[in-house]
mmCIF file of C-alpha atoms and ligand atoms in Angstrom:
data_model
loop_
_atom_site.group_PDB
_atom_site.id
_atom_site.type_symbol
_atom_site.label_atom_id
_atom_site.label_comp_id
_atom_site.label_asym_id
_atom_site.label_seq_id
_atom_site.Cartn_x
_atom_site.Cartn_y
_atom_site.Cartn_z
ATOM 1 C CA MET R 1138 94.582 120.422 139.842
ATOM 2 C CA TYR R 1139 92.304 119.301 137.113
ATOM 3 C CA ASN R 1140 90.639 115.839 138.120
ATOM 4 C CA PRO R 1141 89.971 114.277 134.744
ATOM 5 C CA GLU R 1142 87.726 111.257 136.428
ATOM 6 C CA LYS R 1143 84.319 113.531 136.263
ATOM 7 C CA GLU R 1144 84.241 114.488 132.748
ATOM 8 C CA VAL R 1145 86.073 111.230 130.917
ATOM 9 C CA TYR R 1146 83.294 108.927 133.177
ATOM 10 C CA ALA R 1147 80.277 111.802 132.896
ATOM 11 C CA PRO R 1148 76.901 110.232 132.146
ATOM 12 C CA LYS R 1149 76.078 110.876 128.260
ATOM 13 C CA LYS R 1150 73.094 113.583 129.033
ATOM 14 C CA GLU R 1151 75.521 115.537 130.657
ATOM 15 C CA ILE R 1152 78.088 115.080 128.119
ATOM 16 C CA ILE R 1153 75.544 116.242 125.453
ATOM 17 C CA LYS R 1154 74.006 119.261 127.642
ATOM 18 C CA ILE R 1155 77.629 120.880 127.336
ATOM 19 C CA GLN R 1156 78.411 119.937 124.035
ATOM 20 C CA GLU R 1157 74.977 121.676 123.145
ATOM 21 C CA LYS R 1158 75.909 125.009 125.031
ATOM 22 C CA ARG R 1159 79.497 124.908 123.658
ATOM 23 C CA LEU R 1160 78.545 124.386 120.236
ATOM 24 C CA ARG R 1161 76.063 127.396 120.400
ATOM 25 C CA GLU R 1162 78.825 129.214 122.059
ATOM 26 C CA THR R 1163 81.421 128.414 119.383
ATOM 27 C CA VAL R 1164 79.155 129.243 116.744
ATOM 28 C CA LYS R 1165 78.449 132.925 117.947
ATOM 29 C CA PHE R 1166 82.006 133.336 118.987
ATOM 30 C CA VAL R 1167 83.719 132.604 115.395
ATOM 31 C CA TYR R 1168 80.417 134.521 114.125
ATOM 32 C CA GLU R 1169 81.738 137.570 115.774
ATOM 33 C CA ASN R 1170 85.359 137.627 116.091
ATOM 34 C CA SER R 1171 86.223 135.932 112.476
ATOM 35 C CA PRO R 1172 86.062 137.667 109.924
ATOM 36 C CA PHE R 1173 86.966 134.369 108.052
ATOM 37 C CA TYR R 1174 83.716 132.777 109.449
ATOM 38 C CA ARG R 1175 81.698 135.921 109.277
ATOM 39 C CA GLU R 1176 81.901 135.710 105.456
ATOM 40 C CA LYS R 1177 81.554 132.022 105.416
ATOM 41 C CA LEU R 1178 78.212 132.040 107.605
ATOM 42 C CA LYS R 1179 76.370 135.012 106.453
ATOM 43 C CA ASP R 1180 73.378 133.321 105.019
ATOM 44 C CA ILE R 1181 72.884 131.139 107.633
ATOM 45 C CA ASP R 1182 70.641 131.347 110.442
ATOM 46 C CA LEU R 1183 73.056 130.479 113.321
ATOM 47 C CA ASP R 1184 69.930 130.436 115.869
ATOM 48 C CA LYS R 1185 69.334 127.038 114.462
ATOM 49 C CA ILE R 1186 72.326 125.411 115.309
ATOM 50 C CA LYS R 1187 71.614 124.073 118.889
ATOM 51 C CA SER R 1188 73.079 120.182 118.393
ATOM 52 C CA ALA R 1189 75.278 118.177 116.748
ATOM 53 C CA GLU R 1190 72.796 117.334 114.127
ATOM 54 C CA ASP R 1191 72.201 120.659 112.983
ATOM 55 C CA LEU R 1192 75.519 120.930 111.980
ATOM 56 C CA GLU R 1193 74.991 119.667 108.438
ATOM 57 C CA LYS R 1194 73.572 122.894 108.011
ATOM 58 C CA LEU R 1195 77.016 124.396 107.954
ATOM 59 C CA PRO R 1196 79.909 124.086 105.384
ATOM 60 C CA LEU R 1197 82.793 122.399 105.863
ATOM 61 C CA THR R 1198 86.283 123.803 106.480
ATOM 62 C CA THR R 1199 89.355 122.945 104.402
ATOM 63 C CA LYS R 1200 93.099 122.712 104.606
ATOM 64 C CA GLU R 1201 93.177 125.298 101.800
ATOM 65 C CA GLU R 1202 91.226 127.492 103.951
ATOM 66 C CA LEU R 1203 93.856 127.195 106.617
ATOM 67 C CA ARG R 1204 96.741 127.724 104.410
ATOM 68 C CA ASN R 1205 95.310 130.679 103.053
ATOM 69 C CA ALA R 1206 94.523 132.624 106.532
ATOM 70 C CA TYR R 1207 98.575 132.021 107.150
ATOM 71 C CA PRO R 1208 99.612 134.202 109.431
ATOM 72 C CA LEU R 1209 96.705 134.623 111.717
ATOM 73 C CA LYS R 1210 93.803 135.405 109.478
ATOM 74 C CA MET R 1211 91.743 132.931 111.525
ATOM 75 C CA SER R 1212 92.406 133.829 114.812
ATOM 76 C CA CYS R 1213 89.244 134.986 117.056
ATOM 77 C CA VAL R 1214 91.657 137.042 119.312
ATOM 78 C CA PRO R 1215 93.905 139.627 119.271
ATOM 79 C CA LYS R 1216 97.867 138.756 118.620
ATOM 80 C CA ASP R 1217 98.330 139.871 122.370
ATOM 81 C CA ARG R 1218 96.350 137.054 123.698
ATOM 82 C CA ILE R 1219 98.212 134.497 121.548
ATOM 83 C CA VAL R 1220 100.781 132.633 123.859
ATOM 84 C CA ARG R 1221 102.116 130.336 121.090
ATOM 85 C CA VAL R 1222 101.599 128.949 117.829
ATOM 86 C CA GLN R 1223 101.839 125.314 116.315
ATOM 87 C CA MET R 1224 102.081 123.854 112.713
ATOM 88 C CA SER R 1225 100.409 121.573 110.714
ATOM 89 C CA GLY R 1226 101.600 119.048 108.239
ATOM 90 C CA GLY R 1227 102.172 119.167 105.138
ATOM 91 C CA THR R 1228 105.233 120.124 103.419
ATOM 92 C CA THR R 1229 105.053 122.620 100.344
ATOM 93 C CA GLY R 1230 102.684 125.782 99.965
ATOM 94 C CA GLN R 1231 102.329 128.348 102.926
ATOM 95 C CA PRO R 1232 102.249 126.756 106.330
ATOM 96 C CA VAL R 1233 99.108 125.769 108.215
ATOM 97 C CA ILE R 1234 99.784 127.529 111.731
ATOM 98 C CA ILE R 1235 97.407 127.186 115.047
ATOM 99 C CA PRO R 1236 97.536 129.817 117.431
ATOM 100 C CA TYR R 1237 97.034 129.210 121.355
ATOM 101 C CA THR R 1238 95.512 131.307 124.389
ATOM 102 C CA ARG R 1239 96.580 130.391 127.861
ATOM 103 C CA LYS R 1240 92.877 129.135 127.709
ATOM 104 C CA ASP R 1241 94.100 126.701 124.934
ATOM 105 C CA VAL R 1242 97.612 126.000 125.919
ATOM 106 C CA ASN R 1243 95.612 124.194 129.622
ATOM 107 C CA GLN R 1244 92.933 122.346 127.156
ATOM 108 C CA TRP R 1245 95.486 121.021 125.689
ATOM 109 C CA LYS R 1246 96.933 119.701 128.783
ATOM 110 C CA GLU R 1247 93.725 118.728 130.437
ATOM 111 C CA MET R 1248 92.417 116.082 127.265
ATOM 112 C CA LEU R 1249 95.743 114.870 127.755
ATOM 113 C CA LEU R 1250 95.475 114.578 131.763
ATOM 114 C CA ARG R 1251 92.023 112.731 130.935
ATOM 115 C CA ASP R 1252 94.537 109.963 127.858
ATOM 116 C CA PHE R 1253 97.174 109.613 130.719
ATOM 117 C CA MET R 1254 94.619 108.313 133.614
ATOM 118 C CA LEU R 1255 93.208 106.127 131.327
ATOM 119 C CA ALA R 1256 96.941 104.964 130.283
ATOM 120 C CA GLY R 1257 97.601 104.672 134.167
ATOM 121 C CA ILE R 1258 100.381 107.211 134.037
ATOM 122 C CA THR R 1259 101.050 108.885 137.273
ATOM 123 C CA SER R 1260 103.965 111.080 138.775
ATOM 124 C CA ARG R 1261 105.905 108.232 139.785
ATOM 125 C CA ASP R 1262 106.382 107.361 135.955
ATOM 126 C CA VAL R 1263 109.488 108.086 133.772
ATOM 127 C CA ILE R 1264 108.364 109.711 130.787
ATOM 128 C CA GLN R 1265 110.833 109.904 127.829
ATOM 129 C CA ILE R 1266 109.189 112.165 125.009
ATOM 130 C CA THR R 1267 110.701 111.126 121.538
ATOM 131 C CA PRO R 1268 108.604 113.661 119.347
ATOM 132 C CA ALA R 1269 110.110 116.772 118.217
ATOM 133 C CA PHE R 1270 109.967 120.108 120.522
ATOM 134 C CA GLY R 1271 109.396 122.762 117.890
ATOM 135 C CA LEU R 1272 106.490 123.663 115.938
ATOM 136 C CA TRP R 1273 105.206 120.166 115.264
ATOM 137 C CA ASN R 1274 102.716 119.597 118.205
ATOM 138 C CA GLY R 1275 104.399 116.184 119.765
ATOM 139 C CA GLY R 1276 106.854 117.057 122.022
ATOM 140 C CA PHE R 1277 105.159 119.867 123.703
ATOM 141 C CA GLY R 1278 101.396 118.489 124.169
ATOM 142 C CA PHE R 1279 103.140 115.085 125.786
ATOM 143 C CA HIS R 1280 105.281 117.568 127.978
ATOM 144 C CA PHE R 1281 102.647 120.050 129.319
ATOM 145 C CA ALA R 1282 100.755 117.072 130.764
ATOM 146 C CA ALA R 1283 103.840 115.057 132.123
ATOM 147 C CA ASP R 1284 105.090 118.214 134.014
ATOM 148 C CA ALA R 1285 101.284 118.513 135.209
ATOM 149 C CA ILE R 1286 101.723 115.372 137.205
ATOM 150 C CA ASP R 1287 104.914 115.573 138.321
ATOM 151 C CA ALA R 1288 106.449 112.957 136.275
ATOM 152 C CA PHE R 1289 110.031 112.338 135.969
ATOM 153 C CA VAL R 1290 110.070 113.850 132.293
ATOM 154 C CA ILE R 1291 113.020 113.109 129.956
ATOM 155 C CA PRO R 1292 112.091 115.465 127.238
ATOM 156 C CA ILE R 1293 114.413 114.203 124.324
ATOM 157 C CA GLY R 1294 113.047 114.741 121.568
ATOM 158 C CA ALA R 1295 113.355 113.216 118.069
ATOM 159 C CA GLY R 1296 116.479 111.139 116.815
ATOM 160 C CA ASN R 1297 119.889 109.643 118.048
ATOM 161 C CA THR R 1298 118.473 106.081 118.594
ATOM 162 C CA ARG R 1299 121.489 105.200 120.669
ATOM 163 C CA ASN R 1300 121.001 108.119 122.751
ATOM 164 C CA GLN R 1301 117.401 107.165 123.209
ATOM 165 C CA ILE R 1302 118.044 103.813 124.474
ATOM 166 C CA LYS R 1303 120.834 104.631 126.568
ATOM 167 C CA PHE R 1304 118.682 107.122 128.689
ATOM 168 C CA MET R 1305 115.937 104.304 128.681
ATOM 169 C CA LYS R 1306 118.037 102.139 130.524
ATOM 170 C CA ASP R 1307 119.985 104.870 132.621
ATOM 171 C CA PHE R 1308 117.052 106.382 133.833
ATOM 172 C CA GLY R 1309 114.632 103.330 133.711
ATOM 173 C CA THR R 1310 111.985 105.120 131.407
ATOM 174 C CA THR R 1311 108.731 103.582 132.120
ATOM 175 C CA VAL R 1312 106.378 105.389 129.599
ATOM 176 C CA LEU R 1313 107.695 106.181 126.095
ATOM 177 C CA CYS R 1314 105.844 108.709 124.134
ATOM 178 C CA ALA R 1315 106.354 107.670 120.120
ATOM 179 C CA THR R 1316 105.553 107.939 116.252
ATOM 180 C CA ALA R 1317 104.026 104.779 115.948
ATOM 181 C CA SER R 1318 106.665 103.163 113.839
ATOM 182 C CA TYR R 1319 109.400 104.105 115.877
ATOM 183 C CA PRO R 1320 109.707 101.599 118.791
ATOM 184 C CA LEU R 1321 110.592 99.020 115.866
ATOM 185 C CA ARG R 1322 113.624 101.390 114.751
ATOM 186 C CA ILE R 1323 114.626 101.409 118.598
ATOM 187 C CA ALA R 1324 114.095 97.253 118.728
ATOM 188 C CA GLU R 1325 116.595 97.199 115.944
ATOM 189 C CA VAL R 1326 119.271 99.496 116.970
ATOM 190 C CA ALA R 1327 118.814 98.201 120.367
ATOM 191 C CA ASP R 1328 120.193 94.600 119.127
ATOM 192 C CA GLU R 1329 123.008 96.085 117.508
ATOM 193 C CA MET R 1330 123.785 97.616 121.111
ATOM 194 C CA GLY R 1331 123.490 94.270 122.607
ATOM 195 C CA VAL R 1332 120.196 95.362 124.326
ATOM 196 C CA ASP R 1333 117.499 93.236 125.302
ATOM 197 C CA VAL R 1334 114.331 95.739 124.666
ATOM 198 C CA SER R 1335 112.213 93.265 126.803
ATOM 199 C CA GLU R 1336 114.740 93.787 130.002
ATOM 200 C CA LEU R 1337 114.050 97.566 129.771
ATOM 201 C CA PRO R 1338 111.713 98.956 132.617
ATOM 202 C CA LEU R 1339 109.475 100.291 130.223
ATOM 203 C CA SER R 1340 105.671 99.130 130.740
ATOM 204 C CA LYS R 1341 103.841 101.439 128.473
ATOM 205 C CA MET R 1342 103.639 103.336 125.181
ATOM 206 C CA LEU R 1343 101.656 106.143 123.722
ATOM 207 C CA LEU R 1344 102.132 105.856 120.001
ATOM 208 C CA GLY R 1345 100.347 108.073 117.028
ATOM 209 C CA ALA R 1346 101.051 110.452 114.402
ATOM 210 C CA GLU R 1347 100.607 107.618 112.109
ATOM 211 C CA PRO R 1348 98.096 105.054 111.293
ATOM 212 C CA TRP R 1349 99.465 101.572 112.480
ATOM 213 C CA SER R 1350 97.752 98.403 112.438
ATOM 214 C CA GLU R 1351 96.581 95.768 114.812
ATOM 215 C CA GLU R 1352 99.314 93.686 113.767
ATOM 216 C CA MET R 1353 102.180 96.241 114.454
ATOM 217 C CA ARG R 1354 100.738 97.090 117.850
ATOM 218 C CA ARG R 1355 100.972 92.990 118.747
ATOM 219 C CA LYS R 1356 104.516 93.195 117.382
ATOM 220 C CA ILE R 1357 105.816 96.201 119.510
ATOM 221 C CA GLU R 1358 104.255 94.995 122.505
ATOM 222 C CA SER R 1359 105.543 91.053 122.730
ATOM 223 C CA LYS R 1360 108.816 92.796 121.257
ATOM 224 C CA PHE R 1361 109.296 95.363 123.946
ATOM 225 C CA ASN R 1362 106.783 93.529 126.240
ATOM 226 C CA VAL R 1363 104.155 96.650 127.156
ATOM 227 C CA ARG R 1364 100.693 97.921 126.662
ATOM 228 C CA ALA R 1365 101.119 100.049 123.421
ATOM 229 C CA PHE R 1366 98.087 102.797 123.135
ATOM 230 C CA ASP R 1367 96.857 104.386 120.371
ATOM 231 C CA ILE R 1368 96.760 108.155 121.036
ATOM 232 C CA PRO R 1369 94.963 110.123 118.025
ATOM 233 C CA GLY R 1370 95.808 114.019 117.366
ATOM 234 C CA LEU R 1371 95.431 116.490 115.225
ATOM 235 C CA THR R 1372 97.229 120.183 115.509
ATOM 236 C CA GLU R 1373 94.419 122.203 113.705
ATOM 237 C CA MET R 1374 92.163 120.225 116.751
ATOM 238 C CA GLY R 1375 94.893 121.632 119.257
ATOM 239 C CA GLY R 1376 97.915 118.674 119.235
ATOM 240 C CA VAL R 1377 98.605 115.142 120.412
ATOM 241 C CA GLY R 1378 96.329 113.644 122.592
ATOM 242 C CA THR R 1379 93.516 116.301 122.744
ATOM 243 C CA ILE R 1380 90.528 114.866 120.255
ATOM 244 C CA GLY R 1381 89.818 111.610 122.541
ATOM 245 C CA PHE R 1382 91.832 108.377 123.134
ATOM 246 C CA GLU R 1383 92.046 104.579 122.862
ATOM 247 C CA CYS R 1384 89.289 102.734 125.210
ATOM 248 C CA PRO R 1385 91.015 100.333 127.846
ATOM 249 C CA GLU R 1386 88.814 97.510 125.999
ATOM 250 C CA ARG R 1387 90.171 98.468 122.871
ATOM 251 C CA ASN R 1388 87.176 99.170 121.421
ATOM 252 C CA GLY R 1389 87.803 101.915 119.298
ATOM 253 C CA ILE R 1390 88.547 105.635 120.226
ATOM 254 C CA HIS R 1391 86.554 107.367 122.465
ATOM 255 C CA ILE R 1392 85.893 110.994 121.152
ATOM 256 C CA TRP R 1393 86.103 113.791 124.011
ATOM 257 C CA GLU R 1394 82.705 114.659 122.984
ATOM 258 C CA ASP R 1395 82.334 117.608 125.866
ATOM 259 C CA ASN R 1396 85.122 119.197 123.668
ATOM 260 C CA TYR R 1397 84.844 117.893 119.776
ATOM 261 C CA ILE R 1398 81.942 116.990 117.796
ATOM 262 C CA VAL R 1399 82.435 114.248 115.076
ATOM 263 C CA GLU R 1400 80.957 113.411 112.285
ATOM 264 C CA VAL R 1401 82.120 110.982 109.067
ATOM 265 C CA VAL R 1402 81.611 111.830 105.589
ATOM 266 C CA ASP R 1403 81.616 110.714 101.791
ATOM 267 C CA PRO R 1404 85.095 112.246 101.221
ATOM 268 C CA GLU R 1405 83.807 112.854 97.766
ATOM 269 C CA THR R 1406 80.267 114.135 98.228
ATOM 270 C CA GLY R 1407 80.738 115.505 101.749
ATOM 271 C CA GLU R 1408 77.764 114.138 102.939
ATOM 272 C CA ARG R 1409 76.976 112.357 105.821
ATOM 273 C CA VAL R 1410 77.199 108.476 105.997
ATOM 274 C CA GLU R 1411 75.213 106.011 108.573
ATOM 275 C CA ASP R 1412 77.206 105.457 111.666
ATOM 276 C CA GLY R 1413 79.347 101.805 110.945
ATOM 277 C CA GLU R 1414 80.142 103.116 107.415
ATOM 278 C CA GLU R 1415 83.602 104.412 106.678
ATOM 279 C CA GLY R 1416 84.502 108.109 105.379
ATOM 280 C CA GLU R 1417 86.335 111.171 106.092
ATOM 281 C CA ILE R 1418 86.209 112.207 109.605
ATOM 282 C CA VAL R 1419 85.188 116.181 110.054
ATOM 283 C CA TYR R 1420 85.856 117.636 113.714
ATOM 284 C CA THR R 1421 84.343 120.855 115.252
ATOM 285 C CA SER R 1422 86.220 121.940 118.005
ATOM 286 C CA ILE R 1423 83.792 123.592 120.994
ATOM 287 C CA ASN R 1424 86.034 124.224 123.584
ATOM 288 C CA ARG R 1425 89.104 126.067 122.224
ATOM 289 C CA GLU R 1426 89.717 130.010 121.838
ATOM 290 C CA ALA R 1427 92.086 131.288 119.387
ATOM 291 C CA MET R 1428 91.074 129.202 116.181
ATOM 292 C CA PRO R 1429 87.839 127.172 117.269
ATOM 293 C CA LEU R 1430 86.918 125.009 113.672
ATOM 294 C CA LEU R 1431 83.848 124.325 112.430
ATOM 295 C CA ARG R 1432 83.587 121.001 110.408
ATOM 296 C CA TYR R 1433 87.053 120.377 109.669
ATOM 297 C CA ARG R 1434 87.755 117.959 106.944
ATOM 298 C CA SER R 1435 90.659 115.967 108.839
ATOM 299 C CA GLY R 1436 91.426 113.509 105.620
ATOM 300 C CA GLU R 1437 91.497 111.044 108.541
ATOM 301 C CA ILE R 1438 89.478 107.833 107.329
ATOM 302 C CA SER R 1439 87.619 106.033 109.983
ATOM 303 C CA ALA R 1440 83.691 105.261 111.096
ATOM 304 C CA VAL R 1441 81.423 105.505 114.159
ATOM 305 C CA VAL R 1442 81.754 102.289 115.988
ATOM 306 C CA SER R 1443 79.377 103.393 119.024
ATOM 307 C CA ARG R 1444 77.157 106.306 120.469
ATOM 308 C CA GLU R 1445 76.286 104.059 123.677
ATOM 309 C CA LYS R 1446 77.853 103.477 126.692
ATOM 310 C CA CYS R 1447 80.995 101.225 126.213
ATOM 311 C CA GLU R 1448 81.894 98.641 128.240
ATOM 312 C CA CYS R 1449 84.646 100.385 129.450
ATOM 313 C CA GLY R 1450 82.409 102.552 131.408
ATOM 314 C CA ILE R 1451 82.628 105.627 129.057
ATOM 315 C CA GLU R 1452 79.732 107.068 127.446
ATOM 316 C CA HIS R 1453 81.544 109.168 124.653
ATOM 317 C CA MET R 1454 80.866 108.233 121.716
ATOM 318 C CA MET R 1455 83.705 105.751 119.845
ATOM 319 C CA ILE R 1456 85.186 105.688 116.477
ATOM 320 C CA LYS R 1457 87.246 103.138 115.308
ATOM 321 C CA ARG R 1458 91.200 103.379 114.738
ATOM 322 C CA ILE R 1459 92.109 105.952 111.904
ATOM 323 C CA ARG R 1460 92.918 103.018 109.077
ATOM 324 C CA GLY R 1461 94.375 105.804 106.422
ATOM 325 C CA ARG R 1462 94.218 109.075 105.407
ATOM 326 C CA THR R 1463 92.638 110.319 102.279
ATOM 327 C CA ASP R 1464 95.898 111.390 100.690
ATOM 328 C CA ASP R 1465 97.360 107.995 101.162
ATOM 329 C CA MET R 1466 94.511 106.543 99.759
ATOM 330 C CA VAL R 1467 95.136 104.310 96.691
ATOM 331 C CA ILE R 1468 92.982 103.132 93.954
ATOM 332 C CA TYR R 1469 93.984 100.409 92.231
ATOM 333 C CA LYS R 1470 91.704 98.536 89.386
ATOM 334 C CA GLY R 1471 88.616 99.458 91.353
ATOM 335 C CA VAL R 1472 90.116 98.469 94.395
ATOM 336 C CA LYS R 1473 90.389 101.238 97.580
ATOM 337 C CA PHE R 1474 93.065 100.804 99.947
ATOM 338 C CA TYR R 1475 95.555 102.354 102.442
ATOM 339 C CA PRO R 1476 98.963 101.213 103.325
ATOM 340 C CA SER R 1477 97.888 99.965 106.695
ATOM 341 C CA ASP R 1478 96.251 97.419 104.819
ATOM 342 C CA ILE R 1479 98.924 96.096 103.228
ATOM 343 C CA GLU R 1480 101.128 96.563 106.603
ATOM 344 C CA SER R 1481 98.445 94.013 108.004
ATOM 345 C CA VAL R 1482 99.614 91.577 106.065
ATOM 346 C CA LEU R 1483 102.988 92.154 105.921
ATOM 347 C CA PHE R 1484 103.382 91.930 109.616
ATOM 348 C CA SER R 1485 101.315 88.689 110.179
ATOM 349 C CA HIS R 1486 104.212 87.405 108.329
ATOM 350 C CA GLY R 1487 106.508 88.832 110.237
ATOM 351 C CA VAL R 1488 107.739 91.545 108.212
ATOM 352 C CA SER R 1489 108.456 95.102 109.091
ATOM 353 C CA ASN R 1490 109.955 96.687 106.850
ATOM 354 C CA TYR R 1491 108.563 97.524 103.510
ATOM 355 C CA LYS R 1492 107.423 100.253 100.904
ATOM 356 C CA ILE R 1493 104.566 100.520 98.317
ATOM 357 C CA GLU R 1494 105.549 102.138 95.100
ATOM 358 C CA VAL R 1495 102.441 103.265 93.305
ATOM 359 C CA GLY R 1496 102.679 103.755 89.513
ATOM 360 C CA ASN R 1497 101.880 101.870 86.736
ATOM 361 C CA GLY R 1498 101.252 99.234 88.831
ATOM 362 C CA ILE R 1499 101.329 98.220 92.733
ATOM 363 C CA ARG R 1500 104.877 97.229 94.153
ATOM 364 C CA VAL R 1501 105.334 95.946 97.516
ATOM 365 C CA ILE R 1502 108.861 95.876 98.862
ATOM 366 C CA PHE R 1503 109.660 94.072 101.718
ATOM 367 C CA GLU R 1504 112.674 92.858 103.766
ATOM 368 C CA GLY R 1505 112.493 89.403 104.108
ATOM 369 C CA ASP R 1506 113.004 85.692 102.402
ATOM 370 C CA GLN R 1507 112.203 85.284 98.398
ATOM 371 C CA ASP R 1508 110.094 81.869 99.695
ATOM 372 C CA LYS R 1509 107.436 83.959 101.696
ATOM 373 C CA ILE R 1510 106.582 86.136 98.157
ATOM 374 C CA HIS R 1511 104.151 83.530 97.371
ATOM 375 C CA GLU R 1512 102.004 83.548 100.484
ATOM 376 C CA ILE R 1513 101.942 86.753 100.793
ATOM 377 C CA ALA R 1514 100.875 87.544 97.800
ATOM 378 C CA ARG R 1515 97.759 85.139 98.207
ATOM 379 C CA ASP R 1516 96.955 87.191 101.379
ATOM 380 C CA ILE R 1517 97.063 90.319 100.029
ATOM 381 C CA LYS R 1518 94.857 88.954 97.049
ATOM 382 C CA GLU R 1519 92.581 87.544 100.159
ATOM 383 C CA PHE R 1520 92.768 90.714 102.430
ATOM 384 C CA VAL R 1521 92.714 93.750 100.046
ATOM 385 C CA GLY R 1522 91.410 92.523 96.744
ATOM 386 C CA PHE R 1523 94.281 92.685 94.304
ATOM 387 C CA LYS R 1524 97.537 90.873 93.493
ATOM 388 C CA PRO R 1525 100.784 93.320 93.740
ATOM 389 C CA LYS R 1526 104.135 93.095 92.243
ATOM 390 C CA LEU R 1527 106.394 91.960 95.320
ATOM 391 C CA GLU R 1528 110.024 92.103 95.847
ATOM 392 C CA ALA R 1529 112.179 90.297 98.584
ATOM 393 C CA VAL R 1530 114.955 92.502 99.522
ATOM 394 C CA PRO R 1531 117.735 91.643 102.240
ATOM 395 C CA PHE R 1532 116.916 93.333 105.798
ATOM 396 C CA GLY R 1533 118.490 96.451 106.465
ATOM 397 C CA VAL R 1534 118.142 97.741 102.962
ATOM 398 C CA LEU R 1535 115.090 99.830 103.151
ATOM 399 C CA GLU R 1536 115.276 103.112 104.312
ATOM 400 C CA ARG R 1537 114.371 103.592 108.295
ATOM 401 C CA PHE R 1538 112.405 106.789 110.081
ATOM 402 C CA GLU R 1539 112.675 108.428 113.133
ATOM 403 C CA GLY R 1540 109.590 110.272 112.983
ATOM 404 C CA LYS R 1541 106.682 109.473 110.593
ATOM 405 C CA ALA R 1542 107.611 106.991 108.366
ATOM 406 C CA LYS R 1543 106.832 107.466 104.395
ATOM 407 C CA ARG R 1544 106.226 103.959 102.849
ATOM 408 C CA LEU R 1545 104.133 104.926 100.335
ATOM 409 C CA ILE R 1546 105.746 106.027 97.226
ATOM 410 C CA ARG R 1547 104.347 107.294 93.801
ATOM 411 C CA VAL R 1548 106.265 107.441 90.910
ATOM 412 C CA GLY R 1549 105.904 107.725 87.201
HETATM 413 ZN ZN1 ZN U 998 85.377 102.075 125.764
#
């Protein structure tokens, strides 16, 4: 049985030694086995790629390239070694397919076992998995790890919120795995059913798949009386929970640097930015087999927080929690912002259902009292830098989501 402790708390020197070895192996492996990368890297002296620093000499890999590689053109292994595929987001055009070998599935599981260890999840837990079991990566990722520790698994999948609540009560669910906004929907439905969610045996939540604010976390934790962890993940990097996990001291997200190399680049120029500066996260997967990716542009916005040993004892580097995605960025009157920035302000005023319409101007529609408009507008102006049009609507009017919430609407 895999014991994550040694790798999670490995000293920096050891982590970097493994990282550099795996980077060299991965560059060689993709060059030899992927026609896509052989073409892309043909003019580069690959012997010079020895450490994370050297990655800058390589071109970036884009989602468009992955889309064009449909179905398996970027796979580095013959089809008979592939044991499954998952699919990445995006609703238009060719799907982005990520193939896995047995080793890749094990790697996915092992990364999640690191996360489970940090969250204190054990075989005594009852784990309810609410993301879908299908081509999207959520359901299965959680399942592989929950099954490996012999926990009591409830693979209920997405939707049917009433049933979710019934099962939580009847089976004594202690850990809920979900998209970040789902617990708030669960709380609303529980209210309708006369169930007090703070009385449920739930003690932990692993929440991800969308950027969510600290204010939203506070609301979820106080309502449910749980500890809510941010679990990042990207199908292209192997799925939920692979790239890293939230620092137990809540200083940010520790990246599993022996498996992934993270760079932060300017989304417009693709050039690296300084530590501490915000930009687009670029991932290189160095411990995957069917489809390792070099310098993959994730669209996620974050910044490097620290490369030093953290007060939690972990020496893997740390980035900020994801603030947004490049696709969700809005530029208005020269101000750049993400929906999560507005969400922070709304939650601090007790608002949890809202949508943002972007067209000629910015309109924020929220469920709540008319008399809050003035204060919310003032705080958005102060925090984000402009004053949107605000509209208050009665509770229950706006659309509810059981998966990823779609709160940003572009009109006109
Ligand atoms: Zn830490």
